[in-house]
Short mmCIF file of N, CA and C in Angstrom, two decimals:
data_model
loop_
_atom_site.label_atom_id
_atom_site.label_comp_id
_atom_site.label_asym_id
_atom_site.label_seq_id
_atom_site.Cartn_x
_atom_site.Cartn_y
_atom_site.Cartn_z
N MET A 771 24.47 66.23 58.85
CA MET A 771 25.62 66.14 59.68
C MET A 771 25.70 65.02 60.77
N PHE A 772 24.40 64.52 61.40
CA PHE A 772 24.50 63.63 62.18
C PHE A 772 24.77 62.60 61.22
N LEU A 773 24.38 62.31 60.03
CA LEU A 773 24.64 61.00 59.25
C LEU A 773 25.83 60.98 59.20
N ALA A 774 26.62 62.06 58.66
CA ALA A 774 28.03 61.88 58.35
C ALA A 774 29.07 61.23 59.79
N ILE A 775 28.61 61.86 60.91
CA ILE A 775 29.16 61.21 62.10
C ILE A 775 28.85 59.91 62.27
N CYS A 776 27.69 59.47 61.86
CA CYS A 776 27.58 57.98 62.18
C CYS A 776 27.75 56.94 61.00
N LYS A 777 28.82 57.49 60.24
CA LYS A 777 29.30 56.98 59.03
C LYS A 777 28.22 56.30 58.26
N ALA A 778 27.33 56.88 57.79
CA ALA A 778 26.22 56.63 56.97
C ALA A 778 26.78 56.66 55.49
N ILE A 779 26.16 55.86 54.52
CA ILE A 779 26.66 55.81 53.18
C ILE A 779 25.80 57.19 52.72
N ALA A 780 26.52 57.57 51.28
CA ALA A 780 26.11 58.88 50.68
C ALA A 780 24.81 59.10 50.38
N ASP A 781 24.10 57.90 49.84
CA ASP A 781 22.58 58.02 49.48
C ASP A 781 22.05 58.02 50.64
N GLU A 782 22.01 57.68 51.84
CA GLU A 782 21.21 57.51 53.20
C GLU A 782 20.78 58.92 53.67
N HIS A 783 19.65 59.29 53.62
CA HIS A 783 19.19 60.46 54.07
C HIS A 783 18.21 60.53 55.25
N ASN A 784 17.96 59.48 55.83
CA ASN A 784 17.23 59.37 57.16
C ASN A 784 17.54 58.71 58.20
N LEU A 785 17.86 59.71 59.19
CA LEU A 785 18.49 59.28 60.63
C LEU A 785 17.78 58.18 61.15
N ASN A 786 16.47 57.81 61.39
CA ASN A 786 15.70 57.15 62.04
C ASN A 786 15.73 55.73 61.41
N ASN A 787 15.95 55.83 59.97
CA ASN A 787 16.21 54.22 59.30
C ASN A 787 17.94 53.93 59.50
N ARG A 788 18.96 54.65 59.67
CA ARG A 788 20.21 54.49 60.16
C ARG A 788 20.26 53.92 61.46
N ARG A 789 19.37 54.56 62.50
CA ARG A 789 19.70 54.14 63.60
C ARG A 789 18.92 52.58 63.93
N TYR A 790 17.69 52.44 62.99
CA TYR A 790 17.27 51.09 63.17
C TYR A 790 18.16 50.17 62.47
N ALA A 791 18.89 50.35 61.60
CA ALA A 791 19.81 49.51 61.12
C ALA A 791 20.85 49.19 62.04
N ALA A 792 21.43 50.02 62.84
CA ALA A 792 22.44 50.12 63.64
C ALA A 792 22.02 49.18 65.01
N PHE A 793 20.90 49.46 65.04
CA PHE A 793 20.26 48.72 66.31
C PHE A 793 20.01 47.28 65.87
N LEU A 794 19.50 46.90 64.92
CA LEU A 794 19.49 45.49 64.26
C LEU A 794 20.95 44.79 64.39
N LYS A 795 21.84 45.70 63.96
CA LYS A 795 23.15 45.31 63.89
C LYS A 795 23.65 44.72 65.02
N SER A 796 23.49 45.89 66.25
CA SER A 796 23.89 45.45 67.51
C SER A 796 23.29 44.50 68.21
N SER A 797 21.86 44.25 67.97
CA SER A 797 21.16 43.25 68.50
C SER A 797 21.57 41.86 68.32
N THR A 798 22.17 41.76 67.17
CA THR A 798 22.28 40.32 66.61
C THR A 798 23.47 39.65 67.59
N LYS A 799 24.44 40.63 68.26
CA LYS A 799 25.64 40.25 68.78
C LYS A 799 25.42 39.72 70.17
N ILE A 800 26.08 38.91 70.93
CA ILE A 800 25.84 38.41 72.26
C ILE A 800 26.13 40.06 73.20
N ARG A 801 27.02 40.49 72.92
CA ARG A 801 27.00 41.98 73.82
C ARG A 801 26.69 42.72 73.23
N ALA A 802 25.66 43.49 73.02
CA ALA A 802 24.98 44.40 72.46
C ALA A 802 25.70 46.00 72.78
N ASP A 803 26.31 46.68 72.08
CA ASP A 803 26.75 48.15 72.04
C ASP A 803 26.17 49.13 71.78
N LEU A 804 25.04 49.33 72.69
CA LEU A 804 24.01 50.45 72.56
C LEU A 804 24.68 51.85 72.42
N SER A 805 26.00 52.02 72.64
CA SER A 805 26.46 53.41 72.23
C SER A 805 26.77 53.79 70.98
N SER A 806 26.59 52.62 70.21
CA SER A 806 26.97 52.88 68.54
C SER A 806 25.71 53.13 67.87
N ILE A 807 24.50 53.46 68.55
CA ILE A 807 23.23 53.56 67.90
C ILE A 807 23.24 55.06 67.86
N SER A 808 22.83 55.57 66.85
CA SER A 808 22.77 57.04 66.56
C SER A 808 21.42 57.62 67.37
N PRO A 809 21.46 58.88 67.39
CA PRO A 809 20.06 59.37 68.08
C PRO A 809 18.90 59.33 66.98
N THR A 810 17.79 59.72 67.69
CA THR A 810 16.49 59.79 66.76
C THR A 810 16.61 61.12 66.04
N LYS A 811 15.89 61.18 64.93
CA LYS A 811 15.76 62.51 64.23
C LYS A 811 15.25 63.79 65.27
N GLY A 812 14.41 63.38 66.04
CA GLY A 812 13.81 64.37 67.06
C GLY A 812 14.97 64.69 67.96
N ALA A 813 15.87 63.66 68.46
CA ALA A 813 16.55 64.06 69.55
C ALA A 813 17.75 64.69 68.87
N ALA A 814 18.31 64.57 67.55
CA ALA A 814 19.33 65.12 67.16
C ALA A 814 18.86 66.79 66.91
N GLU A 815 17.54 66.71 66.48
CA GLU A 815 17.06 68.32 66.36
C GLU A 815 17.18 69.10 67.66
N GLN A 816 16.53 68.31 68.68
CA GLN A 816 16.55 69.13 69.82
C GLN A 816 18.03 69.34 70.54
N HIS A 817 19.01 68.35 70.24
CA HIS A 817 20.43 68.84 70.74
C HIS A 817 20.80 69.74 69.85
N THR A 818 20.59 70.06 68.63
CA THR A 818 21.07 71.18 67.89
C THR A 818 20.42 72.58 68.02
N PHE A 819 19.14 72.44 68.40
CA PHE A 819 18.69 73.65 69.07
C PHE A 819 19.10 74.18 70.43
N SER A 820 19.26 73.09 71.11
CA SER A 820 20.00 73.47 72.47
C SER A 820 21.11 74.03 72.38
N ASN A 821 22.22 73.47 71.56
CA ASN A 821 23.55 73.78 71.32
C ASN A 821 23.35 75.35 70.81
N VAL A 822 22.55 75.62 69.75
CA VAL A 822 22.41 77.22 69.25
C VAL A 822 21.90 78.07 70.35
N PHE A 823 20.81 77.48 70.83
CA PHE A 823 20.59 78.64 72.12
C PHE A 823 21.60 78.74 73.38
N MET A 824 22.49 77.89 73.42
CA MET A 824 23.59 78.06 74.68
C MET A 824 24.56 78.80 73.89
N PHE A 825 24.66 78.69 72.46
CA PHE A 825 25.97 79.40 71.69
C PHE A 825 25.71 80.88 71.74
N TRP A 826 24.34 81.12 71.06
CA TRP A 826 24.12 82.68 70.74
C TRP A 826 23.29 83.14 71.88
N CYS A 827 22.41 82.49 72.36
CA CYS A 827 21.30 83.48 73.24
C CYS A 827 21.96 83.62 74.88
N VAL A 828 22.63 82.78 75.35
CA VAL A 828 22.87 82.71 76.84
C VAL A 828 23.90 83.77 76.83
N PRO A 829 25.14 83.95 76.03
CA PRO A 829 26.09 85.07 75.95
C PRO A 829 25.59 86.41 76.06
N LEU A 830 24.46 86.42 75.03
CA LEU A 830 23.71 87.64 74.94
C LEU A 830 22.93 88.07 76.11
N MET A 831 22.42 87.06 77.07
CA MET A 831 21.63 87.30 78.34
C MET A 831 22.56 87.74 79.57
N VAL A 832 23.56 87.30 79.31
CA VAL A 832 24.77 87.42 80.38
C VAL A 832 25.21 88.72 80.36
N SER A 833 25.57 89.31 79.07
CA SER A 833 26.55 90.39 78.67
C SER A 833 25.48 91.74 78.66
N VAL A 834 24.19 91.71 78.73
CA VAL A 834 23.14 92.98 78.79
C VAL A 834 23.52 93.57 80.02
N PRO A 835 23.86 94.65 79.78
CA PRO A 835 23.98 95.82 80.96
C PRO A 835 22.75 96.13 81.91
N LYS A 836 22.74 96.43 83.14
CA LYS A 836 21.66 96.59 83.60
C LYS A 836 21.40 98.14 83.91
#
């Protein structure tokens, strides 16, 4: 999913390779745009886990009757 957001080509399957390619492209410019660099695979996984936790677990903890 993160590869689709980063507009990767269809046969690209590695987020870290996509990040490195975006870094190389950005670093050759006079003004580097670091916001265009995608997250690492580990950062994307952590982001997904935290969103799942916030979406599923926190409402259950709040709505539990005492």
